[in-house]
């Protein structure tokens, strides 16, 4: 295996792909280099890896001779990794090719390609199902055959299946079981050319869900920067662009939010060297070839800038915000974003729950984000008290600005005017987009680290109303601030006037217990913080910092995201409480001494793992006897840890337990 994940966000990964000609960072854009006709040194514009066409080389006597003699790296004069395509695209365009699958694989191996491709059948969208199935059988047969033929060539294997999501899934599943290194998703060019981005999402999600996490995925023929962020968020790692040159030949400029025709421009659209050196009039007055080269330079520059921005967004955890911006460039991209929202339960498993960057609400689509889905799933499972008081939002973090409640509320059940003192009372704030936020959780990411417009839209109103109504079902008795009843048009019994101020203090112990229940599993709170707990607060902010049992540290509450970071005692308590294999990463005998020394855990030493672990979570490291060896922070999620054989799985905090 030659792929490693460094950072994650949504389903996206920033990774390192290793080939015989070096390592590259992903997501990556591979400019298409035309053998024998290339005029631009793409490396100078940021290309770390390129793609060229083995079939075009094979068919041309001169190119073939040269490639066999000097290798493909010499032929196209590129020292880094080179991917070659097989002629399948020509097959889809012209209906036939003059080469067999074994021949083109042997040829790719002979010319020293880094990653070769078998002769898949790119089945177009909307064909009858029978044809899609028949083509798929050939594609799979050729995939199997290519593994027999290749010696040690790294191989692409293309997911096909037309616009039938179940066929895409089936294909991905079959290929996943074979020894391929990269998985392109094929035959999506016709979808992108006709702006059918919603179906692109369906095809990609149906494929990615069944591909191994440990192999990079290449969205074949995707070269417009407009779709990069969306595709990366779905788990695509590689793109190839012939668009930079094709659009340039057609006097069109690529931008991340669309395409400009040179004939319509009075101003150049960006600040790349071409756009700063020339005016649209300058370019229009040039001869064709010179102009094409300059436009191609702009197109490459803007495409690589977008890839860099995407990698940055993944590292800081703001990719979804970028996707939301990009998908507003065209109504059909907005369709794609809306469709993507329906996959939130799947994306949520991959999305790290704690990020550096705040959650920004950019429109009703934000209501379908994985973070909102996750919060709601967790809140529903939290232990309930007898009564609840729902409060209108104030400046975040809420609890610092809510000291008492006084005024008019609406009741459910018998509140008797003032409910506090009689029964245990759950305090919660109602806000967009997370719905119900128990006050104990008001500093946990992203419940404090989010921004929403002050003017509410109808969809948010509707969604939050549904959440509140469902949440209230779990309580016999409820008092709801009249502002909320009005704002969300809640159907509740008559008013109650609270004349004695209700104190809104949250108990420190209850606060950290609920954070633990929310962060781990319900019940973890009582397990971690039982008996006398000493709470140490920050002198500056007054916030809880450390939790001790006597002199022993149980956990620290991280200031940036309000999350519990375990100490040794906390890890032991959690290990005792949570049933195997919950929250555990199980390492083999070989890794045991390293884990005990507090060294980080590499994926290849992991023999079992809780599949529901997310990246960036506090996890327990145990041996096959479930003896606690160490604890740390996961870099990958449970599925990835299980699938990967390279790279770090857990950053160990402490060993020797
Ligand atoms: N280039 C663009 N689409 C495809 C595809 O489906 N298969 C191959 N091999 N190359 C492509
Ligand atoms: Zn430019």
Coordinates of N, CA, C and O and ligand atoms in Angstrom, one line a residue, residues 253 269-275 298 302, ligand 2:
X253 N -11.9 30.8 -20.2 CA -11.1 30.9 -19.0 C -11.8 30.2 -17.9 O -13.0 30.5 -17.6
X269 N -10.1 38.1 -15.0 CA -10.8 37.7 -13.8 C -10.0 37.4 -12.6 O -10.5 37.2 -11.5
X270 N -8.6 37.3 -12.7 CA -7.9 36.9 -11.5 C -6.6 37.6 -11.5 O -6.3 38.5 -12.2
X271 N -5.7 37.2 -10.6 CA -4.4 37.9 -10.4 C -3.3 37.0 -10.7 O -2.2 37.2 -10.2
X272 N -3.5 36.0 -11.6 CA -2.3 35.2 -12.0 C -1.4 36.0 -12.9 O -1.8 37.1 -13.4
X273 N -0.2 35.5 -13.2 CA 0.7 36.3 -14.1 C 0.1 36.7 -15.4 O 0.3 37.8 -15.9
X274 N -0.7 35.8 -16.0 CA -1.3 36.2 -17.3 C -2.4 37.3 -17.1 O -2.4 38.3 -17.9
X275 N -3.2 37.1 -16.1 CA -4.3 38.1 -15.9 C -3.7 39.5 -15.5 O -4.4 40.5 -15.7
X298 N -3.3 30.5 -17.6 CA -4.2 31.0 -16.6 C -5.0 29.8 -16.1 O -5.2 29.7 -14.8
X302 N -5.2 28.8 -12.1 CA -6.4 28.9 -11.3 C -6.8 27.5 -10.8 O -7.3 27.4 -9.7
Ligands
LIG2 ZN1 -5.6 34.5 -14.4

